[in-house]
Coordinates of C-alpha atoms and ligand atoms in Angstrom, one line a residue:
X1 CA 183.3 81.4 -78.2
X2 CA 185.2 78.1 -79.2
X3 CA 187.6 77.0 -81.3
X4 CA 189.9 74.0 -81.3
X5 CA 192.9 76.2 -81.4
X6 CA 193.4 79.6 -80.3
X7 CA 196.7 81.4 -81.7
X8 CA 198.1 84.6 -79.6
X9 CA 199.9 86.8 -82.1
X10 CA 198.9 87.7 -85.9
X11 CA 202.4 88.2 -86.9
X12 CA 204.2 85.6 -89.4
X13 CA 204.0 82.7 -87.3
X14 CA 200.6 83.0 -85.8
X15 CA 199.2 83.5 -89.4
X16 CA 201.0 80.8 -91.0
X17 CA 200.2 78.4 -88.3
X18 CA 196.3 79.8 -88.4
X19 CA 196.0 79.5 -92.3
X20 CA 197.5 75.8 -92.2
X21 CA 195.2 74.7 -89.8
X22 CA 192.1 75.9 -91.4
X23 CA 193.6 74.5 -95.0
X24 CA 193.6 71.5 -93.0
X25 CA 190.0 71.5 -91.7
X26 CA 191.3 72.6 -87.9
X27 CA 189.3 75.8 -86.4
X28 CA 191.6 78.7 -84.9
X29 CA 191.0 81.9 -84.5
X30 CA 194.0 84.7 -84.6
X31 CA 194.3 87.4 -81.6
X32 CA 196.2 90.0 -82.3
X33 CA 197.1 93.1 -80.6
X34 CA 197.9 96.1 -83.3
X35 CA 196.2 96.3 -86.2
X36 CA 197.0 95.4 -89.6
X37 CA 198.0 98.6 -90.7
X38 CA 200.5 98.2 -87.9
X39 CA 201.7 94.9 -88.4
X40 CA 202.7 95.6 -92.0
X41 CA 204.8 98.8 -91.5
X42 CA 207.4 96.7 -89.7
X43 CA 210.3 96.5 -91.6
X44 CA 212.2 93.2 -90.7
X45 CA 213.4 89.8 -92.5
X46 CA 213.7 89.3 -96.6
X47 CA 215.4 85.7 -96.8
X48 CA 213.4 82.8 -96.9
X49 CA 214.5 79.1 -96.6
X50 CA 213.0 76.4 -98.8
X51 CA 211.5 75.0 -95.8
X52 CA 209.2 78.4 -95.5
X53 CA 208.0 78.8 -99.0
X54 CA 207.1 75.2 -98.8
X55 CA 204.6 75.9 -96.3
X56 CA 203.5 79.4 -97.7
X57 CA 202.5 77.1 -100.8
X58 CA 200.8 74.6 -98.3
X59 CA 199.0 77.5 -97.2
X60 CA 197.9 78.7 -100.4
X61 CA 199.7 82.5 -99.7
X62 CA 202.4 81.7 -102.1
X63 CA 201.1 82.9 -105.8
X64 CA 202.4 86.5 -105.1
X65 CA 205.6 85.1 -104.0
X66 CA 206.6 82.9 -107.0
X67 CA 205.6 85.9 -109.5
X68 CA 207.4 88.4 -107.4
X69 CA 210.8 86.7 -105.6
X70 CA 214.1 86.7 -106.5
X71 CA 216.2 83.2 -105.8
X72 CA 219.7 83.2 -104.2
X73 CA 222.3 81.1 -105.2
X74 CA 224.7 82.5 -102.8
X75 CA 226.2 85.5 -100.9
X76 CA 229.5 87.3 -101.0
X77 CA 231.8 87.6 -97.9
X78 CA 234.4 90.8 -97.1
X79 CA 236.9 91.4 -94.9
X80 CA 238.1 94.7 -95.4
X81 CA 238.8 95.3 -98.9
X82 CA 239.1 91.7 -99.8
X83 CA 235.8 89.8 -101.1
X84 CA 235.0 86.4 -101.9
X85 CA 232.3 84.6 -103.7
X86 CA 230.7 81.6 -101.9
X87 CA 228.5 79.7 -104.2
X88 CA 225.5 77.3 -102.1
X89 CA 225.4 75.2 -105.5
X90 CA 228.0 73.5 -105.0
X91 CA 227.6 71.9 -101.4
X92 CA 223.5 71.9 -101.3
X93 CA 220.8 71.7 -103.5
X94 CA 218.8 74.3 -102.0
X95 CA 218.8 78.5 -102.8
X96 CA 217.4 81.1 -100.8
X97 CA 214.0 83.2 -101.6
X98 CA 214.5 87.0 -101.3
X99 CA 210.4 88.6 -100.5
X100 CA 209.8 90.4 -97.7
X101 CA 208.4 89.8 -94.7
X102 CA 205.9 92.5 -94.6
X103 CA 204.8 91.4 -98.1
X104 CA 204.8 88.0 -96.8
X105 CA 202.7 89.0 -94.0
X106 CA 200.4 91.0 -96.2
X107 CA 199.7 87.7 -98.4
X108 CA 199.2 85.7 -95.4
X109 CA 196.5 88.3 -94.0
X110 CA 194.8 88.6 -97.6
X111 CA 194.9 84.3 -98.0
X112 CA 192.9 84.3 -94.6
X113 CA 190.3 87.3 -95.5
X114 CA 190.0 84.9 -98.8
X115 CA 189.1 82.0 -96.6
X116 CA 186.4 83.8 -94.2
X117 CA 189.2 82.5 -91.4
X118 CA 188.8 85.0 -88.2
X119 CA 191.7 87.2 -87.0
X120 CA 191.2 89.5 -84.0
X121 CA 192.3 93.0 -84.3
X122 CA 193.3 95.1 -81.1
X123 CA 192.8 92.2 -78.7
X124 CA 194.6 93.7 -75.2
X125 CA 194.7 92.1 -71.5
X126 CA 195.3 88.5 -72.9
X127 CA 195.2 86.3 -69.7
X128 CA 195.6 82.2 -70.7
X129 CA 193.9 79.9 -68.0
X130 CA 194.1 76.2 -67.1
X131 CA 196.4 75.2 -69.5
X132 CA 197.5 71.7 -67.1
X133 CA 193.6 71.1 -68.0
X134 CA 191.9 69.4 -70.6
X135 CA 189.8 72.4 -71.0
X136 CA 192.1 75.9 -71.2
X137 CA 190.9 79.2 -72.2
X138 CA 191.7 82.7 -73.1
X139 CA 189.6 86.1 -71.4
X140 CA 191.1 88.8 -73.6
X141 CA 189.3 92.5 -74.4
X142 CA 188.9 93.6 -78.1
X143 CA 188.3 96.8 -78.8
X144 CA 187.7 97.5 -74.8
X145 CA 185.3 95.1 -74.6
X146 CA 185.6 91.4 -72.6
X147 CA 185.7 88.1 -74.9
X148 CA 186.4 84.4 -73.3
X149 CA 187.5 82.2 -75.7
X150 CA 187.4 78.3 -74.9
X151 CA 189.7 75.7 -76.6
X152 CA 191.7 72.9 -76.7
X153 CA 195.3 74.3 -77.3
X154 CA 197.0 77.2 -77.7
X155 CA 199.3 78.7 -80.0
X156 CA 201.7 81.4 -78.3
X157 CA 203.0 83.3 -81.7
X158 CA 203.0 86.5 -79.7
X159 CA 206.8 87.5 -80.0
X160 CA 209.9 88.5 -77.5
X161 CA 207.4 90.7 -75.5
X162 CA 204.5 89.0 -75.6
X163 CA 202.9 87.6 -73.0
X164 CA 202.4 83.3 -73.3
X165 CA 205.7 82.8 -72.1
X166 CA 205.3 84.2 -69.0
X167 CA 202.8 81.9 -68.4
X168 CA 205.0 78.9 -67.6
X169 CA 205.8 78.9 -64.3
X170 CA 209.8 80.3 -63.4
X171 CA 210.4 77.3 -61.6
X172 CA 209.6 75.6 -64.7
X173 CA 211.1 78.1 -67.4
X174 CA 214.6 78.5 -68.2
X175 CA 215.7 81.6 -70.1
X176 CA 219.0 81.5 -71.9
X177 CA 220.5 85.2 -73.2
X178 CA 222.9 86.8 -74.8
X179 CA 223.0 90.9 -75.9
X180 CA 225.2 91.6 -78.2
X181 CA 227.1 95.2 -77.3
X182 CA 226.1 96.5 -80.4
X183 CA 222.5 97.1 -82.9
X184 CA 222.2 97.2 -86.5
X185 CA 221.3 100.4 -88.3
X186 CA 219.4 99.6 -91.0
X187 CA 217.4 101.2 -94.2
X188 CA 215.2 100.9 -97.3
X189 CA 216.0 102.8 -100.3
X190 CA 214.3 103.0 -103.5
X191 CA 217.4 102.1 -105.5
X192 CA 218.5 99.3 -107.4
X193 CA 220.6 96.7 -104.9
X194 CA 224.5 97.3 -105.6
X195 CA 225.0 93.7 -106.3
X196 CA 222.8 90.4 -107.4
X197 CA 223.9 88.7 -104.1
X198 CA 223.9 89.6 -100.9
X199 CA 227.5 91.4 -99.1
X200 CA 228.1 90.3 -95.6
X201 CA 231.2 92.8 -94.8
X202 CA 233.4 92.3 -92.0
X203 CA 235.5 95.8 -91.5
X204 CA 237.6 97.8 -89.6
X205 CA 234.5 100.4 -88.9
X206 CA 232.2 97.7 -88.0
X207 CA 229.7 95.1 -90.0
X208 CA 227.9 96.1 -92.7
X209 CA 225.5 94.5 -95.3
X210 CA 224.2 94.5 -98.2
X211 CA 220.4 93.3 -99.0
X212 CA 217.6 93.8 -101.0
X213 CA 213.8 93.2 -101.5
X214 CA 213.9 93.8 -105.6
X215 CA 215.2 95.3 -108.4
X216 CA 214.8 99.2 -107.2
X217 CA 214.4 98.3 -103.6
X218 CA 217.6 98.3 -101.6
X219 CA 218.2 97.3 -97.5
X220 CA 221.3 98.1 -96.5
X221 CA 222.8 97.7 -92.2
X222 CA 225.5 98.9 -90.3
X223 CA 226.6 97.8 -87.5
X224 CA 226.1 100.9 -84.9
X225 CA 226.6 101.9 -81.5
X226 CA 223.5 100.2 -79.2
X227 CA 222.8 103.3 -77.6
X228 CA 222.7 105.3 -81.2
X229 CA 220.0 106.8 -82.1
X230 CA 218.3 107.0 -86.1
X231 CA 218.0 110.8 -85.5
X232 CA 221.8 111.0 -85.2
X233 CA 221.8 109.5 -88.7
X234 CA 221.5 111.5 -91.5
X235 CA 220.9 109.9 -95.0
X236 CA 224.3 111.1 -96.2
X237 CA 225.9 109.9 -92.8
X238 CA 224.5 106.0 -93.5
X239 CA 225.7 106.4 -97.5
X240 CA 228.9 107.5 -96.3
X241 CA 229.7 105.0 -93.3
X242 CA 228.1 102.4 -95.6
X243 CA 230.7 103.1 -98.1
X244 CA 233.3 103.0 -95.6
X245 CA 232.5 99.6 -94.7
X246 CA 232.6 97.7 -98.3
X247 CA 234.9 96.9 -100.8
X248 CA 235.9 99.4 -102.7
X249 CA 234.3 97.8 -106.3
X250 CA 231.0 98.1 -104.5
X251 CA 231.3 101.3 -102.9
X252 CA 232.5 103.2 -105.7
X253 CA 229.2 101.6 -107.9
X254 CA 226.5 101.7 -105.5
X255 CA 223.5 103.9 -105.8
X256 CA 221.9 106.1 -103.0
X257 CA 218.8 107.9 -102.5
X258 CA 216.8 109.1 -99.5
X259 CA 215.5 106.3 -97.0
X260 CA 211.9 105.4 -97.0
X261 CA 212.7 104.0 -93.4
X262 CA 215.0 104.2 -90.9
X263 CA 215.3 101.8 -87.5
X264 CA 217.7 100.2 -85.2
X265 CA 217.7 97.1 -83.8
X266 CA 219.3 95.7 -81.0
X267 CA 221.1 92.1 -81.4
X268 CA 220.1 88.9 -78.7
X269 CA 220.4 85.7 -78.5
X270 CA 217.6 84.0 -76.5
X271 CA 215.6 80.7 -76.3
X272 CA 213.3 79.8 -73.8
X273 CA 213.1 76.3 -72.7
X274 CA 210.4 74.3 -72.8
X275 CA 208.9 75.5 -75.2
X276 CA 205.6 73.7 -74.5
X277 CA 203.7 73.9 -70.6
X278 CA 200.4 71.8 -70.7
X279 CA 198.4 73.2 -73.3
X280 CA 200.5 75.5 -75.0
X281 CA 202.7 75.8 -77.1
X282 CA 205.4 78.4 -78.1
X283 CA 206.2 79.1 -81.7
X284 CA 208.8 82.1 -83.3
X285 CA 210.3 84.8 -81.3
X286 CA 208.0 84.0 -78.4
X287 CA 210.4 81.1 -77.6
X288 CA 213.6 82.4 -79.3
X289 CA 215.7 85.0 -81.0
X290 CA 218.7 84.8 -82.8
X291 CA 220.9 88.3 -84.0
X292 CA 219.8 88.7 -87.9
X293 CA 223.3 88.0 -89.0
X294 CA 222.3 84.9 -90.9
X295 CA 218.7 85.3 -91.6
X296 CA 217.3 82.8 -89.5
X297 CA 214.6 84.3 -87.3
X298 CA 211.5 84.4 -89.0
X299 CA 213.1 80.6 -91.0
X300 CA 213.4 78.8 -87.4
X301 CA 209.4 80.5 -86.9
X302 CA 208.6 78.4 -89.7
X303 CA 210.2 75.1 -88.3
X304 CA 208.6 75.4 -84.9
X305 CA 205.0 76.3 -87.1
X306 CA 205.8 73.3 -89.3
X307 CA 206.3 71.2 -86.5
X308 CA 203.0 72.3 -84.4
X309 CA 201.2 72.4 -87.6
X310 CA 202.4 68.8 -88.2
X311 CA 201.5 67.7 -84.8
X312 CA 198.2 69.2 -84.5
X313 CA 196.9 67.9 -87.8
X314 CA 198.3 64.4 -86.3
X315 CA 196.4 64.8 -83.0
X316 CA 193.0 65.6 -85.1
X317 CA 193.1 63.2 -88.1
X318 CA 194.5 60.2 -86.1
X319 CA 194.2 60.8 -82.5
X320 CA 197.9 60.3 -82.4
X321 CA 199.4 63.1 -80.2
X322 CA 203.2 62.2 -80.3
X323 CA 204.0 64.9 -81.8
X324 CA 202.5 66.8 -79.8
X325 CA 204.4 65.5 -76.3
X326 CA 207.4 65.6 -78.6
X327 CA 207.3 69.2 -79.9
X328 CA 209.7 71.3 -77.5
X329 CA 212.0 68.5 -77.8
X330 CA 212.2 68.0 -81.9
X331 CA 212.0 72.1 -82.2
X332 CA 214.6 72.8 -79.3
X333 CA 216.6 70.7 -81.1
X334 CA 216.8 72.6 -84.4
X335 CA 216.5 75.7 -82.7
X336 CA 220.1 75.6 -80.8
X337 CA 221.6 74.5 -83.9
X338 CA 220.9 77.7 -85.6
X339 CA 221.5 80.1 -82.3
X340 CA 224.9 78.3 -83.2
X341 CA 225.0 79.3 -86.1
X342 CA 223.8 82.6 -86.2
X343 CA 225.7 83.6 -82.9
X344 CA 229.1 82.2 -85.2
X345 CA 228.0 84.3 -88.0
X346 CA 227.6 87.4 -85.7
X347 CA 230.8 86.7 -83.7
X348 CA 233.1 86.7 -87.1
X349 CA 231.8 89.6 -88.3
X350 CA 231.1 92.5 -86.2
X351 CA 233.4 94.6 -84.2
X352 CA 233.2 94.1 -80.5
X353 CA 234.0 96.8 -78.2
X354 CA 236.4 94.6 -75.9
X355 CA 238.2 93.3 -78.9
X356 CA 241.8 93.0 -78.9
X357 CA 243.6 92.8 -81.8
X358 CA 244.2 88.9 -81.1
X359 CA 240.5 88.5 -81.5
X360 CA 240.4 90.6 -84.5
X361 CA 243.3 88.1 -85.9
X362 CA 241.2 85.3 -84.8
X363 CA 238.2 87.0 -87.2
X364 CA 239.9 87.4 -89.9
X365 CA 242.1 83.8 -90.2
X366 CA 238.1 82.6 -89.7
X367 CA 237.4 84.2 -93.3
X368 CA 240.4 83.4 -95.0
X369 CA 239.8 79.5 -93.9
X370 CA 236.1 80.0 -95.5
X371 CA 237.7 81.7 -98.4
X372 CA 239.8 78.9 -98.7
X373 CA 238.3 75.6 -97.5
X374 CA 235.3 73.9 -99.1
X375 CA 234.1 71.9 -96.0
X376 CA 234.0 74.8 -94.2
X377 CA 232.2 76.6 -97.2
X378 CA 230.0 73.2 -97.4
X379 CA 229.3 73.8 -93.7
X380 CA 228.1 77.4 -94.2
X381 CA 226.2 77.0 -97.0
X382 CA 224.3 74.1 -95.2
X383 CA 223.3 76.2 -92.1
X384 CA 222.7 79.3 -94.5
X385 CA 220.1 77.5 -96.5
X386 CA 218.5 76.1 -93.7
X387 CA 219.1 72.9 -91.5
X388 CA 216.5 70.0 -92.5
X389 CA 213.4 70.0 -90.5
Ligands
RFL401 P1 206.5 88.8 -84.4 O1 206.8 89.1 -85.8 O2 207.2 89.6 -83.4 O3 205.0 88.7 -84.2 C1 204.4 88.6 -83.0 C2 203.0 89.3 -83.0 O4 202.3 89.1 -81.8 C3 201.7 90.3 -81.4 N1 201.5 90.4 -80.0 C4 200.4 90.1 -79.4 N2 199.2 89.8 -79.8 C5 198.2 89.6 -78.9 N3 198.4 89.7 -77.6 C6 199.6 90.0 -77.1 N4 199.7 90.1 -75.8 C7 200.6 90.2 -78.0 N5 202.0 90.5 -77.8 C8 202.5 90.6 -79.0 C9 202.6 91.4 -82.0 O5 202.0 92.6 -82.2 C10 203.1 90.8 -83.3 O6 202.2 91.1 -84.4 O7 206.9 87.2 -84.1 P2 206.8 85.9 -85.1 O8 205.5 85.9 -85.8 O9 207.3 84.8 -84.3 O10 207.9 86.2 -86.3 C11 209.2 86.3 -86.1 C12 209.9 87.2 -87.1 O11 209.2 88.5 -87.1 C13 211.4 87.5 -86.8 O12 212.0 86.3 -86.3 C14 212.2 88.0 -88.0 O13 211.7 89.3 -88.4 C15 213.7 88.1 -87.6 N6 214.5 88.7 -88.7 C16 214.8 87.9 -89.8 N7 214.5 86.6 -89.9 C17 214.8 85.9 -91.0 O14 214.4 84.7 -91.1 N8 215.4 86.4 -92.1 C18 215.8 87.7 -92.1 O15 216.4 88.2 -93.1 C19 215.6 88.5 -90.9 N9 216.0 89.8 -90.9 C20 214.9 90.0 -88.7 C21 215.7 90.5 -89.8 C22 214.6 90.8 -87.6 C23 215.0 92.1 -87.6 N10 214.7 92.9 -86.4 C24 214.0 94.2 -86.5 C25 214.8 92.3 -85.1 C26 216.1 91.8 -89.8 C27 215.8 92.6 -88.7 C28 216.4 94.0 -88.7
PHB402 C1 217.4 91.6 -94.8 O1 217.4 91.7 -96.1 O2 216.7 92.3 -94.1 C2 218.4 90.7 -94.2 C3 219.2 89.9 -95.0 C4 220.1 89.0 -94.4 C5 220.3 89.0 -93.1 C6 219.5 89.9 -92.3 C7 218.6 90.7 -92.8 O3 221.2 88.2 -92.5

């Protein structure tokens, strides 16, 4: 088999990068190791940047979206019992898109099916070779049986554990990390959200926050112990510690009902530079994580895709491959600005377990300035929208 490009990894980036490429004439194929079934029961990010549903509408998976979406204009900050508005309208011109990511995934999946483009189901064993050539390749098995797959680049949209990273050499690959002592215990209710905008709550007990997908479909995190476990967590034990953790207005109005889904996640920080080595290229969590405090990972998957995207169509319209040579640089570059900012947003609002009550003093005069300053409100809402590409 060939193909021009050959993406490892049908999750949001690989199928956004795969369904702009064939929009834009370019043939790539999708490998992906779960099946689709599996792919959309994870549970994960619901705020989108303008940046990403641009592209979903270059892609031609955004119909759904614009019918079904709800748009941000801001988010609402605690500290304890005291709350605060903080409006984006004022400092940008640019809200947030609240659709889910497995929805998002979902339309992606159907726009391709729509399109006849191919995506590989249960591929396993993937093994990248020659990529310091002009002719790399892929030998992968699908469905236990062997396939070798000729190209001209590929696309390494295969996640924190997948395996196209490990393919740059460790002389030549720097890892940068940071875990955070702590995970976030989160769930989906079917229950209307307790506000319009989303709580960020910064208490004594630990972070909390408050999120939704739409009008009877609530998300809702608390900060929790790494080492917890869901089954220690009964439905009545999250309502309650959730309650615990919010102003008062909003605990005393908010409306539970058993979980459809329960899971913890674990907090990092990573990036991986370069994020290019001959001919491939990494794009999304493959290269980099950031804690969800903030909303940025599956955003800064869509820069790195819009960059590569960008590139690749330059490369095969005009023979120009700049941005090609240029891409770890130019995405590097945005990517460490929003590690910045979501590693702030996570250090100002969570309890850490070596916290002394200078650093909690620290946490909360950081608030009150927000509360009370508007370039550091302008400088929030400019990082929370999304940095330009
Ligand atoms: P994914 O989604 O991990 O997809 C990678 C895909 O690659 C497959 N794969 C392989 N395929 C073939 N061969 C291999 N060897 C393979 N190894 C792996 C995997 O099966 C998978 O399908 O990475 P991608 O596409 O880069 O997308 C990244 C986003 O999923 C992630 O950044 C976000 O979910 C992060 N995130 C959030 N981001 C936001 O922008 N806004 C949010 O509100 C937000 N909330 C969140 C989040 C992540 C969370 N968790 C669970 C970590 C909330 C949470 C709780
Ligand atoms: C979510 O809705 O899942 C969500 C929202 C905001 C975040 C993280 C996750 O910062």
């Amino acid at each position: 088999m060939r193909v021009q490009v050959a993406i490892v990894g049908g999750g949001p980036s690989g199928l956004l990068l795969g369904q702009l490429l064939h929009k834009a004439g370019i043939d790539a194929i999708v490998l992906e190791r779960k099946t689709r079934e599996y792919v959309l029961t994870r549970i994960r990010a619901g705020v989108l940047e303008r940046g990403l549903v641009e592209l979903l509408e270059e892609a031609g998976a955004a119909d759904r979206l614009h019918a079904e979406s709800f748009t941000h204009n801001g988010v609402v900050f605690s500290s304890n019992n005291d709350h605060f508005d903080l409006s984006f309208d004022q400092y940008v011109n640019q809200a947030m898109t609240v659709y889910g990511q497995t929805e998002l995934t979902r339309d992606l999946y159907d726009a391709r099916e729509r399109v006849g483009a191919t995506t590989l189901f249960n591929v396993e064993d993937v093994v990248l070779n020659d990529l310091k050539t002009e002719s790399p390749s892929i030998d992968c098995t699908v469905d236990g049986k062997s396939i070798h797959i000729d190209c001209d680049y590929i696309a390494g949209c295969d996640g924190f554990h997948g395996v196209c990273r490990q393919h740059i050499p460790n002389n030549k690959r720097k890892e940068y990390i940071k875990e955070y002592p702590f995970g976030w215990l989160g769930i989906l209710s079917e229950t209307p959200p307790v506000h319009n905008e989303l709580i960020y709550s910064n208490s004594d007990r630990g972070f909390a926050l408050c999120s939704m997908r739409n009008e009877n479909l609530s998300r809702y995190y608390v900060q929790c112990d790494i080492k917890d476990g869901v089954d220690n967590w009964s439905d009545a034990a999250f309502w309650d510690e959730l309650k615990h953790r919010i102003p008062e207005q909003f605990a005393d109005t908010i409306e539970t009902g058993p979980s459809i889904e329960k899971s913890i996640a674990p907090l990092r920080s990573f990036v991986c530079e370069p994020m290019q080595w001959g001919k491939l290229f990494l794009c999304g969590d493959a290269a980099h994580i950031v804690p969800p405090t903030g909303a940025k990972g599956l955003n800064t998957a869509a820069s790195d895709v819009r960059y590569l995207y960008r590139a690749l169509k330059q490369h095969y319209s005009h023979r120009d491959s700049t941005g090609l040579q240029h891409y770890s640089q130019t995405a590097l570059a945005r990517v460490w600005k929003v590690e910045r900012f979501s590693w702030w947003m996570t250090s100002v609002l969570h309890r850490f377990p070596d916290q002394s009550d200078f650093d909690i003093k620290i946490q909360q005069a950081e608030i009150a300035f927000l509360q009370q300053n508007e370039a550091a409100q302008a400088s929030l809402a400019i990082n929370y929208v999304g940095l330009p590409y």
